[in-house]
Amino acid sequence: RLKYSCMMSIDGNFHLQRNHKGTRKDAPLSGNAGFWVDDGELEDYVDAKGARVESQERGLRSSCHSFKAGDPSRFVSKGGKAVSGVAMVSCARHSFIQPNGTVDLEKGERFAYVDVAFASVLRKQNREQRHLHTYDIGCKYGIHFKERVTQSVLESETADETNTQDSMARDVLISPSEFPLDFSIKVPSWHVLGHILPCVLANNLRYTPLVGRTAGEGVETIWAVMNAHQYSTREMTHGHRRDCLTDIFNDYNWLKLCSESRRVSSGYFAACQTFLAKASELRSIEDSIGEERLRALEAEAARRGKDQYGAREVKGPSKNKVLIALKKAEEEDNVRMPKVSGPDNSGAGQISPVLFLSNALELEELQFQLQTRNLDAYMAEGTIGADKRRAQHLRSLDALRRRCEEHLAALKILCPGIPETTFVRAQDPTRQALYLPSGFNEDDQKAYNLSQLVKQEGELRIGSAHDHLNALKDALGLRRMLVEAKKTHARGLGQVTRYKSSVNRASDVVTRHQGGYRRHWIAISRLGINKETDPRVRGLQDLKDGDVQDLRDFIDSDRFSGKTGDLPWIWRSIEIELSPSSSVSEVKQAILNWEHEVLRLTWVHARAVRDRWWEEQALLIEELRRIVASFEFLEASWRVKQPSSSLAPLARSGFRSHALKKAAIFQYLAKEARVQLIMVEQHQRREAQAYGEISESMADMGWQSGDMIGSIATTEVEDVL
């Protein structure tokens, strides 16, 4: 279904117009051959079904999109214009203009005109193939397409399953027995972004299996070339314009044909690199999810179908519960100075290294909080309560200074190997060095006999880093909920001010946990812990400013459907699912739901991207094989062509020379294409040997090695040349 799919694109262009230049008696030299539809068939179909098709268009008009194609309000003839534009069918994969697939539009991009062009191309294809085509408004155009082109509205002429193409009614374009078995019309990748979400989920090629990286927008590149001829052709008569555009279409197709093997080959190598990168991204996401959670996501994806690519609505808590959670967070993070006792009377032997390190990390946290509070204390001068806050701040500094003295005294007892000259007293207690093992280099740690403390501090640092990371994610979710509550509930200046104050306090919580995590992360690297292989550090990374983002913005901006790397790493590490009986606040549950939803969205889109790039590899190599076969067939066909014996000898020599010239051209193109195919197949073999994960990815997607390595025997490029 992938390799033998038929993919076409349909689109209209209103630049290729024609002004009134007399009657249509000036017939084109090519007649109904070439790129244009049969004019007689077009007239019969429009006369018989034009009004009915137009009524369907009016009934299907919806708010799904704002595109002008099929808009009944545009079905009016423009004064002075015999032709208002053209509609064209082209290959969705290679953008070749299809024979008998172009039609002149007289009253806008009406379905009746597009039907004739599309059906003229479609009935030449194999009905056993999988047919997947694109149109800017494919979501509504395809609803009644089969009915329109296979059923007659004429009372005396009806189509049935036994009709052939020659015995069909005049308004039947395709016999019902010849209509494709597997048929669908999607929306091109760029235009689909202008449709509503249900339509995007149903018709986006990025979510459709077995299409590769087909965009369906190739016909737009055709218009970019053809529009250069709009001013010259619009003043021509009917036949002159048709013949001129036919020559232009032929030239366009020929130039593409000559370079197609190189384009497909280079596209294949680019697809290989991108596939490996996307597969690596997906594996990193799945590693962070865990096997149990991954199995649940896979089951949910299979159950939801294409709905899996859309974001589910995550219900948030009430504003009162959000404010209660904020108050609780403020209380937990508030600077609470313990009572300072006298010197430790328990003796040096009773000092616990773990307790000493735990108190030291708490002291380090207090230093940071008072550092961030310094600025606020000085900025508060002249405001109400400034004297009281300043006095409280000074008392906190005194308490911190005593704590630092006690810490240094305990450190001397616990680590007698540290020289006395090492300790330096700072005037500002918030800047006082605590001389923990992470503050010394590796040589000093060994010289001062701190090996045991290094291990214990590493354990505490890793645990504290995880605690700060979880608290940071909670604080980000809490801040976002306050912002949403302000938008929804704040009425009047007083309420807005109070909400802003609450949001600022929540931002302070984010800043504290962000700073705490970074301190522990830096200390971990100084303690000789291998961040790449140590399982205790799994889920921890360097925290940059761009990583501190809340999830609601990520969902609302639809960034989960873009690059996988857009998702900050802090949200890729998901915590264990809470059981239904767990005691958890509504606020915490909403944050967890957001976290799970974003991770799910990122995973399903990353998997879809990887699958499309794998399909693109398979399509490109199959297309390259067919290019070689097509050129070799054309070479053989031209080489055996013989002119009629009734012609004069000189004419026969001219026809024969032309045939041999064409055969030589296609022989050259076939050799060039085969060289490209050899390089691609050799690259496949090297990649299959160098990257074992390619075979695993193939097995996961149900592909066999025969799909990747062709049956064409590999020979040296020099032998072919």
XYZ file of C-alpha atoms in Angstrom:
721
model
C 0.000 0.000 0.000
C 2.985 2.290 0.426
C 5.032 1.458 -2.655
C 2.103 1.139 -5.034
C 0.063 4.153 -3.967
C -1.266 6.698 -6.431
C -0.954 10.242 -5.057
C -2.215 13.270 -6.963
C -2.638 16.941 -6.019
C -5.371 19.285 -7.235
C -5.271 23.058 -7.148
C -6.607 26.135 -8.935
C -4.790 29.197 -10.252
C -6.493 32.503 -11.037
C -3.484 34.184 -12.631
C -3.656 32.193 -15.877
C -6.724 34.033 -17.160
C -7.826 34.810 -20.715
C -9.579 37.939 -21.873
C -12.414 37.894 -24.414
C -10.784 37.602 -27.827
C -13.609 36.639 -30.145
C -15.154 33.164 -30.327
C -13.642 29.749 -29.569
C -13.493 28.798 -33.264
C -9.707 29.051 -33.033
C -9.221 25.431 -32.002
C -5.894 24.256 -30.549
C -3.697 22.150 -32.830
C -3.440 19.442 -30.164
C -7.218 19.054 -29.976
C -8.249 17.206 -26.811
C -4.863 15.507 -26.489
C -2.052 16.720 -24.269
C -2.753 18.329 -20.900
C -6.319 19.598 -21.335
C -9.629 17.873 -20.646
C -12.062 16.941 -23.374
C -14.126 20.094 -24.002
C -17.146 18.080 -25.116
C -17.085 15.951 -21.980
C -16.734 19.091 -19.876
C -19.762 20.745 -21.494
C -21.931 17.629 -21.076
C -21.002 17.243 -17.427
C -21.433 20.908 -16.500
C -24.754 21.157 -18.388
C -26.146 18.032 -16.729
C -24.745 18.399 -13.221
C -23.523 21.956 -12.852
C -26.575 23.181 -10.916
C -26.706 20.056 -8.728
C -23.006 20.187 -7.901
C -23.286 23.870 -7.088
C -26.139 23.145 -4.670
C -23.924 20.568 -2.945
C -21.192 23.165 -2.642
C -23.570 25.634 -1.036
C -24.766 22.987 1.398
C -21.204 22.062 2.331
C -20.020 25.581 3.005
C -18.695 25.622 6.543
C -16.348 27.401 8.909
C -13.700 24.688 8.580
C -11.433 26.961 6.555
C -11.271 30.365 4.919
C -9.980 29.281 1.498
C -11.748 30.590 -1.581
C -11.802 27.314 -3.525
C -15.368 26.050 -3.874
C -16.818 29.242 -2.361
C -20.260 29.831 -3.967
C -19.895 33.587 -3.492
C -17.151 33.514 -6.145
C -19.265 31.760 -8.815
C -19.827 34.870 -10.879
C -18.335 35.561 -14.291
C -15.833 38.393 -14.262
C -16.512 41.006 -16.915
C -14.102 40.863 -19.811
C -12.720 37.436 -18.804
C -13.449 34.430 -20.967
C -11.390 32.256 -18.581
C -10.981 33.176 -14.926
C -8.202 30.649 -14.261
C -7.229 26.987 -14.504
C -7.445 23.917 -12.278
C -4.699 21.332 -12.565
C -3.916 17.796 -11.408
C -0.262 16.991 -10.768
C 1.732 14.194 -9.153
C 1.854 14.752 -5.401
C 5.276 13.123 -5.140
C 7.126 14.596 -8.139
C 4.961 17.551 -9.259
C 4.667 16.382 -12.864
C 1.701 17.897 -14.711
C -0.692 15.078 -15.601
C -2.090 14.489 -19.118
C -5.731 15.557 -19.533
C -5.625 16.986 -16.014
C -5.956 20.735 -16.707
C -9.246 22.587 -17.185
C -10.161 26.218 -17.866
C -12.376 27.755 -15.171
C -15.144 30.039 -16.315
C -16.953 30.852 -13.083
C -14.505 30.332 -10.282
C -13.116 27.095 -8.849
C -16.371 25.167 -9.021
C -16.510 21.486 -8.161
C -17.984 20.555 -11.563
C -14.909 21.796 -13.429
C -12.491 20.209 -10.984
C -14.414 16.908 -11.177
C -13.773 16.600 -14.927
C -10.033 17.284 -14.608
C -9.604 14.947 -11.655
C -11.681 12.136 -13.144
C -9.837 12.382 -16.477
C -6.607 11.504 -14.670
C -8.101 9.105 -12.142
C -9.749 6.746 -14.639
C -6.369 6.054 -16.276
C -4.943 4.683 -13.023
C -5.172 1.153 -11.681
C -8.250 0.795 -9.476
C -6.449 -1.862 -7.395
C -3.935 0.722 -6.189
C -4.327 2.682 -3.020
C -5.469 6.163 -4.051
C -4.639 9.032 -1.708
C -4.972 12.523 -3.180
C -4.850 16.079 -1.848
C -6.860 19.231 -2.405
C -6.909 22.494 -0.432
C -10.539 21.807 0.497
C -10.344 18.030 0.305
C -12.301 17.734 3.558
C -15.526 18.825 1.816
C -14.680 18.189 -1.837
C -14.312 14.447 -1.323
C -17.603 13.895 0.504
C -19.781 13.409 -2.609
C -17.035 12.991 -5.225
C -17.703 9.312 -5.965
C -21.435 9.976 -6.215
C -20.923 12.892 -8.598
C -18.602 11.143 -11.060
C -20.199 7.652 -11.089
C -23.951 8.352 -10.986
C -26.076 9.882 -13.723
C -28.870 12.412 -13.236
C -30.304 11.917 -16.733
C -33.566 9.987 -16.670
C -33.014 8.160 -19.956
C -29.398 7.267 -19.264
C -28.390 5.554 -16.058
C -25.111 4.040 -14.986
C -24.910 0.686 -13.291
C -22.217 -1.703 -12.210
C -22.030 -3.295 -15.708
C -21.397 -0.039 -17.558
C -18.123 0.376 -19.406
C -16.394 3.629 -20.188
C -17.789 3.584 -23.779
C -21.430 2.923 -22.807
C -21.719 5.324 -19.861
C -24.175 8.200 -19.661
C -22.890 11.558 -20.828
C -22.703 12.929 -17.259
C -20.839 9.923 -15.821
C -17.072 10.405 -15.746
C -15.977 7.069 -14.224
C -17.787 3.755 -14.347
C -18.745 2.536 -10.847
C -16.997 -0.752 -11.592
C -13.761 1.104 -12.390
C -13.717 3.493 -9.416
C -10.724 2.870 -7.091
C -11.346 0.460 -4.242
C -9.196 2.316 -1.705
C -9.840 6.049 -2.225
C -9.394 9.089 0.013
C -8.749 12.821 -0.357
C -6.662 14.644 2.233
C -5.541 18.251 2.664
C -1.974 19.402 1.804
C 0.367 19.874 4.737
C 0.501 23.677 4.634
C -3.152 24.361 3.836
C -4.376 21.956 6.517
C -3.087 24.336 9.187
C -5.869 26.739 8.189
C -8.589 24.183 9.004
C -10.257 23.526 12.343
C -8.736 20.978 14.715
C -11.039 17.977 13.939
C -10.280 18.449 10.245
C -6.544 18.707 10.933
C -6.585 15.444 12.885
C -8.530 13.654 10.138
C -6.786 15.018 7.033
C -3.209 15.947 7.963
C -0.688 13.946 5.922
C 1.721 14.014 8.860
C -0.776 11.854 10.790
C -1.610 9.570 7.833
C 0.297 6.258 7.621
C 2.025 5.113 4.429
C 2.505 8.493 2.747
C 6.101 9.267 3.683
C 6.873 12.964 3.782
C 4.479 13.762 0.948
C 3.317 17.353 1.397
C 0.831 17.681 -1.460
C 1.955 21.265 -2.046
C 4.079 20.578 -5.125
C 1.497 22.090 -7.470
C 2.232 25.463 -5.860
C 5.762 25.279 -7.304
C 4.200 24.755 -10.739
C 2.236 27.990 -10.351
C 5.430 29.821 -9.440
C 6.759 28.960 -12.920
C 3.517 29.342 -14.879
C 2.582 32.724 -13.446
C 5.485 34.247 -15.350
C 3.467 33.657 -18.547
C 0.153 35.079 -17.347
C 0.449 38.456 -19.093
C 1.363 37.081 -22.529
C -1.167 34.218 -22.601
C -4.185 36.184 -21.366
C -4.295 38.219 -24.582
C -4.203 35.142 -26.852
C -7.121 33.436 -28.560
C -8.464 30.133 -27.247
C -6.429 27.810 -29.479
C -3.255 29.894 -29.410
C -3.302 30.025 -25.600
C -3.885 26.278 -25.286
C -1.013 25.405 -27.618
C 1.332 27.885 -25.952
C 0.593 26.591 -22.433
C 0.911 23.006 -23.677
C 4.445 23.753 -24.877
C 5.243 25.385 -21.515
C 3.832 22.400 -19.596
C 5.862 19.990 -21.742
C 9.040 21.979 -21.163
C 8.387 22.054 -17.425
C 7.892 18.280 -17.269
C 10.961 17.588 -19.442
C 13.284 19.705 -17.314
C 12.046 17.918 -14.187
C 12.456 14.542 -15.881
C 16.110 15.170 -16.713
C 17.035 15.960 -13.095
C 14.608 13.659 -11.271
C 17.061 10.834 -10.549
C 19.515 13.255 -8.914
C 16.724 14.892 -6.889
C 15.398 11.545 -5.638
C 18.898 10.302 -4.804
C 19.843 13.408 -2.805
C 16.446 13.296 -1.117
C 17.120 9.719 -0.056
C 20.436 10.536 1.614
C 18.843 13.480 3.423
C 15.946 11.244 4.510
C 18.386 8.672 5.948
C 20.106 11.272 8.097
C 16.846 12.766 9.275
C 15.370 9.354 10.059
C 18.319 8.440 12.276
C 18.026 11.774 14.103
C 14.267 11.397 14.615
C 14.619 7.793 15.718
C 17.225 8.857 18.268
C 14.916 11.586 19.579
C 12.078 9.098 19.951
C 14.288 6.634 21.814
C 15.387 9.336 24.253
C 11.751 10.180 24.968
C 10.793 6.523 25.419
C 13.753 5.951 27.737
C 12.580 8.804 29.952
C 8.990 7.514 29.952
C 9.737 3.985 31.085
C 8.395 0.674 29.787
C 5.212 0.529 31.856
C 4.113 4.044 30.980
C 5.103 3.477 27.328
C 2.890 0.412 27.059
C -0.009 2.432 28.440
C 0.608 5.196 25.898
C 0.736 2.690 23.046
C -2.551 1.136 24.114
C -4.163 4.569 24.404
C -2.857 5.586 20.972
C -4.294 2.447 19.377
C -7.638 3.074 21.058
C -7.940 6.760 20.119
C -6.819 6.510 16.491
C -6.207 9.898 14.891
C -7.639 11.683 17.925
C -4.384 10.815 19.702
C -2.647 13.746 17.956
C -4.914 16.351 19.538
C -4.575 17.778 23.043
C -7.136 16.741 25.629
C -8.648 19.380 27.841
C -7.064 19.286 31.276
C -9.413 20.625 33.900
C -7.793 22.969 36.397
C -8.742 23.495 40.051
C -10.809 26.364 41.427
C -9.157 29.687 42.249
C -9.576 29.151 46.016
C -7.680 25.881 45.886
C -4.952 27.504 43.818
C -4.537 30.267 46.396
C -4.485 27.736 49.238
C -1.739 25.806 47.433
C 0.244 29.002 46.952
C -0.009 29.850 50.620
C 1.165 26.376 51.549
C 4.106 26.642 49.144
C 5.068 29.999 50.625
C 4.984 28.565 54.130
C 7.144 25.609 53.134
C 9.704 27.815 51.360
C 9.735 30.559 53.936
C 13.033 31.251 55.675
C 12.648 29.610 59.065
C 15.638 30.163 61.294
C 16.081 27.401 63.889
C 16.911 28.342 67.416
C 20.641 28.747 67.899
C 21.929 26.701 70.800
C 25.294 26.814 72.455
C 28.329 24.737 71.507
C 27.808 21.070 70.920
C 28.413 19.260 74.232
C 28.149 15.766 72.828
C 31.806 15.537 71.888
C 33.519 15.079 68.602
C 32.819 11.384 68.480
C 29.068 11.970 68.526
C 29.028 14.232 65.416
C 27.236 12.410 62.593
C 28.751 13.134 59.164
C 25.367 12.693 57.457
C 23.641 15.028 59.921
C 26.475 17.522 59.526
C 26.115 17.484 55.718
C 22.337 17.734 55.910
C 22.586 20.811 58.150
C 25.222 22.271 55.817
C 22.916 21.932 52.776
C 20.107 23.555 54.737
C 22.496 26.368 55.686
C 23.446 26.784 52.017
C 19.766 27.097 51.133
C 19.259 29.765 53.773
C 22.213 31.707 52.402
C 20.702 31.705 48.933
C 17.266 32.776 50.142
C 18.695 35.678 52.122
C 20.816 36.703 49.131
C 17.712 36.945 46.957
C 15.897 38.784 49.746
C 18.619 41.422 50.188
C 17.524 43.408 47.180
C 13.901 43.457 48.282
C 14.906 44.602 51.785
C 16.808 47.628 50.518
C 14.218 48.492 47.850
C 11.531 48.597 50.508
C 12.912 51.801 52.086
C 10.334 54.522 52.469
C 7.395 52.132 52.153
C 4.959 51.120 54.850
C 6.487 48.533 57.211
C 9.996 49.031 55.834
C 11.544 49.460 59.317
C 9.959 46.257 60.558
C 11.103 44.260 57.532
C 14.622 45.693 57.778
C 14.845 44.737 61.468
C 13.618 41.233 60.647
C 16.224 40.937 57.910
C 19.027 41.994 60.287
C 17.915 39.429 62.863
C 17.973 36.753 60.166
C 21.525 37.777 59.232
C 22.644 37.522 62.861
C 21.109 34.068 63.197
C 22.765 32.980 59.957
C 26.137 34.272 61.164
C 25.870 32.169 64.340
C 24.891 29.137 62.285
C 27.933 29.608 60.082
C 30.250 29.801 63.135
C 28.777 26.589 64.520
C 29.181 24.917 61.117
C 32.852 25.839 60.853
C 33.498 24.680 64.396
C 31.915 21.299 63.683
C 33.839 21.048 60.411
C 37.183 21.446 62.205
C 36.295 18.605 64.553
C 34.956 16.310 61.831
C 37.716 17.038 59.266
C 40.943 17.738 61.155
C 42.947 17.271 57.962
C 41.805 20.634 56.574
C 44.467 23.280 57.406
C 43.402 26.127 59.664
C 44.674 28.638 57.113
C 42.015 27.434 54.685
C 39.137 28.922 56.671
C 38.348 32.545 55.845
C 35.616 34.446 57.697
C 33.442 36.634 55.487
C 31.805 39.832 56.701
C 28.554 38.952 54.943
C 27.229 35.619 56.300
C 25.331 35.016 53.028
C 28.723 34.925 51.255
C 30.473 32.752 53.844
C 32.157 29.711 52.273
C 31.027 26.464 53.938
C 34.071 24.384 52.842
C 32.110 21.277 51.943
C 33.908 18.540 49.953
C 32.354 19.909 46.725
C 34.220 23.152 47.357
C 37.632 21.466 46.998
C 39.256 20.030 43.910
C 39.953 16.308 43.596
C 43.552 16.514 44.824
C 42.594 18.474 47.945
C 39.768 16.021 48.679
C 42.312 13.211 48.787
C 44.880 15.253 50.722
C 42.343 16.244 53.394
C 40.990 12.664 53.669
C 37.451 13.621 52.604
C 36.653 10.503 50.556
C 33.830 9.339 52.839
C 32.277 12.799 52.999
C 32.502 13.099 49.192
C 30.340 9.987 48.749
C 27.833 11.079 51.383
C 27.565 14.618 50.020
C 27.044 13.203 46.523
C 24.092 11.131 47.750
C 22.525 14.136 49.487
C 23.140 16.447 46.521
C 21.461 14.065 44.061
C 18.426 13.659 46.321
C 18.166 17.409 46.856
C 18.420 18.023 43.091
C 15.475 15.697 42.480
C 13.492 17.441 45.224
C 14.148 20.872 43.730
C 13.247 19.645 40.235
C 9.887 18.277 41.360
C 9.184 21.414 43.390
C 10.145 23.562 40.374
C 7.634 21.785 38.144
C 4.936 22.194 40.783
C 5.762 25.883 41.139
C 5.575 26.395 37.359
C 2.164 24.758 37.242
C 0.993 26.791 40.236
C 2.126 30.043 38.662
C 0.347 29.199 35.422
C -2.884 28.434 37.272
C -2.697 31.796 39.025
C -2.292 33.512 35.666
C -5.349 31.663 34.322
C -7.325 32.484 37.462
C -6.425 36.168 37.113
C -7.755 36.201 33.550
C -10.957 34.440 34.568
C -11.845 35.839 37.983
C -10.066 39.174 38.481
C -12.545 42.063 38.317
C -11.520 45.569 39.217
C -8.172 47.138 40.069
C -8.025 45.724 43.591
C -8.455 42.100 42.532
C -6.040 42.486 39.643
C -3.407 43.896 41.998
C -3.853 41.061 44.478
C -3.590 38.464 41.735
C -0.437 40.111 40.389
C 1.049 39.977 43.857
C 0.201 36.258 44.072
C 1.761 35.587 40.669
C 4.928 37.432 41.735
C 5.153 35.347 44.897
C 4.759 32.189 42.835
C 7.551 33.432 40.559
C 9.766 33.823 43.629
C 9.134 30.160 44.451
C 10.168 29.224 40.901
C 13.359 31.291 41.245
C 14.302 29.668 44.547
C 13.928 26.115 43.270
C 15.638 26.977 40.003
C 18.634 28.360 41.903
C 18.645 25.428 44.315
C 18.711 22.878 41.520
C 21.564 24.646 39.743
C 23.679 24.758 42.928
C 23.285 21.032 43.472
C 23.954 20.248 39.811
C 27.242 22.177 39.881
C 28.243 20.483 43.126
C 27.472 17.023 41.673
C 29.953 17.613 38.863
C 32.639 18.571 41.404
C 32.189 15.387 43.412
C 33.432 13.081 40.655
C 29.995 11.643 39.837
C 29.664 10.415 36.236
C 26.550 12.140 34.939
C 26.363 9.917 31.862
C 26.450 6.462 33.465
C 25.476 6.890 37.126
C 21.849 5.642 37.448
C 21.254 7.972 40.405
C 21.567 10.984 38.090
C 19.026 9.635 35.568
C 16.497 12.327 34.740
C 18.796 15.206 35.706
C 20.450 17.603 33.257
C 21.940 21.045 33.143
C 19.089 23.526 33.709
C 19.057 26.449 31.283
C 16.725 29.425 31.255
C 14.892 28.059 28.216
C 14.048 24.861 30.111
C 12.000 26.687 32.737
C 8.706 26.833 30.818
C 5.214 25.965 31.926
C 3.243 23.317 30.068
C 0.066 25.252 29.377
C 1.913 27.557 26.986
C 3.398 24.483 25.326
C -0.085 23.020 24.717
C -1.853 26.269 23.773
C 0.797 27.187 21.190
C 0.566 23.706 19.547
C 4.348 23.344 19.831
C 4.046 19.633 20.572
C 3.481 18.998 16.835
C 6.780 20.695 15.898
C 10.290 19.628 16.695
C 10.619 17.173 19.540
C 13.450 19.221 20.992
C 11.010 22.022 21.762
C 9.801 20.158 24.853
C 12.012 21.164 27.816
C 13.791 18.209 29.323
C 12.340 18.824 32.788
C 8.943 17.662 31.476
C 10.310 14.543 29.791
C 11.112 12.938 33.114
C 7.731 11.902 34.445
C 7.218 10.762 37.981
C 5.481 7.566 39.037
C 1.724 7.452 38.455
C -0.299 8.164 41.533
C -2.689 5.422 42.542
C -6.406 6.270 42.759
C -6.222 6.034 46.536
C -3.312 8.454 46.847
C -3.936 11.600 48.809
C -3.156 14.427 46.393
C -4.454 17.948 46.107
C -6.517 19.050 43.138
C -3.773 21.487 42.223
C -1.085 18.807 42.228
C -3.305 16.490 40.176
C -3.872 19.177 37.542
C -0.116 19.731 37.255
C 0.445 15.980 36.878
C -2.279 15.800 34.237
C -0.617 18.592 32.288
C 2.720 16.839 32.566
C 1.320 13.525 31.363
C -0.613 15.133 28.505
C 2.379 17.068 27.151
C 4.600 14.013 27.371
C 1.951 11.947 25.560
C 1.587 14.557 22.816
C 5.335 14.819 22.370
C 5.667 11.042 22.136
C 2.870 10.465 19.598
C 4.118 13.277 17.363
C 7.740 12.133 17.612
C 6.656 8.614 16.671
C 4.636 9.909 13.709
C 7.607 11.951 12.474
C 9.929 8.957 12.718
C 7.450 6.718 10.869
C 6.935 9.246 8.056
C 10.695 9.564 7.517
C 11.099 5.805 7.425
C 8.306 5.583 4.832
C 10.001 8.357 2.869
C 13.188 6.258 2.604
C 11.239 3.288 1.267
C 9.331 5.458 -1.219
C 12.415 7.234 -2.552
C 14.417 4.096 -3.272
C 11.410 2.466 -4.936
C 10.891 5.597 -7.031
C 14.545 5.570 -8.045
C 14.236 1.957 -9.214
C 11.196 2.855 -11.283
C 12.977 5.845 -12.800
C 15.728 3.498 -14.003
C 13.182 1.010 -15.365
C 11.174 3.773 -17.072
C 14.197 5.274 -18.820
C 15.362 1.833 -19.984
C 11.875 1.056 -21.282
C 11.690 4.360 -23.157
C 15.135 3.765 -24.625
C 14.105 0.343 -25.920
C 10.789 1.678 -27.236
C 12.414 4.433 -29.271
C 15.199 2.181 -30.528
C 12.789 -0.278 -32.175
C 10.491 2.340 -33.696
C 10.375 2.103 -37.497
C 8.826 4.644 -39.862
C 6.054 3.675 -42.266
C 7.210 2.076 -45.494
C 4.876 4.383 -47.422
C 7.076 7.379 -46.674
C 9.785 8.611 -48.965
C 13.303 7.303 -48.254
C 14.499 10.691 -47.048
C 11.489 11.026 -44.699
C 12.065 7.498 -43.361
C 15.692 8.360 -42.638
C 14.611 11.507 -40.790
C 12.048 9.648 -38.653
C 14.560 6.888 -37.902
C 17.240 9.421 -36.933
C 14.789 11.141 -34.581
C 13.938 7.796 -32.923
C 17.611 6.936 -32.442
C 18.297 10.383 -31.018
C 15.498 9.932 -28.456
C 16.820 6.466 -27.631
C 20.301 7.927 -27.020
C 18.872 10.588 -24.711
C 17.010 8.048 -22.617
C 20.051 5.754 -22.619
C 22.094 8.556 -21.064
C 19.353 9.313 -18.519
C 19.056 5.600 -17.682
C 22.817 5.300 -17.045
C 22.808 8.387 -14.851
C 19.824 7.086 -12.879
C 21.435 3.660 -12.454
C 24.595 5.256 -11.040
C 22.416 7.044 -8.487
C 20.645 3.771 -7.672
C 23.942 1.935 -7.162
C 25.163 4.601 -4.739
C 21.878 4.440 -2.821
C 21.925 0.647 -2.536
C 25.570 0.590 -1.464
C 24.791 3.240 1.143
C 21.936 1.090 2.408
C 24.198 -1.872 2.905
C 26.822 0.188 4.728
C 24.218 1.785 6.958
C 22.595 -1.562 7.741
C 25.973 -2.891 8.887
C 27.015 0.234 10.791
C 23.729 0.901 12.552
C 22.072 -2.089 14.078
C 19.204 0.048 15.233
C 17.970 0.422 11.645
C 17.054 -3.248 11.531
C 15.331 -2.922 14.891
C 13.308 0.044 13.675
C 12.356 -1.890 10.545
C 11.186 -4.829 12.628
C 9.166 -2.535 14.895
C 7.321 -1.165 11.860
C 6.745 -4.546 10.232
C 9.245 -4.147 7.381
C 11.440 -6.929 6.059
C 15.017 -6.622 4.898
C 13.904 -7.296 1.326
C 12.013 -4.028 1.345
C 15.240 -2.200 1.993
C 17.707 -4.026 -0.253
C 16.573 -4.309 -3.870
C 16.801 -7.297 -6.156
C 18.813 -5.385 -8.751
C 22.323 -6.773 -8.818
C 24.971 -4.324 -7.637
C 27.790 -3.568 -10.058
C 30.598 -1.092 -9.934
C 29.821 2.437 -11.061
C 32.776 2.318 -13.453
C 31.319 -0.729 -15.254
C 28.028 1.074 -15.796
C 29.768 4.187 -17.095
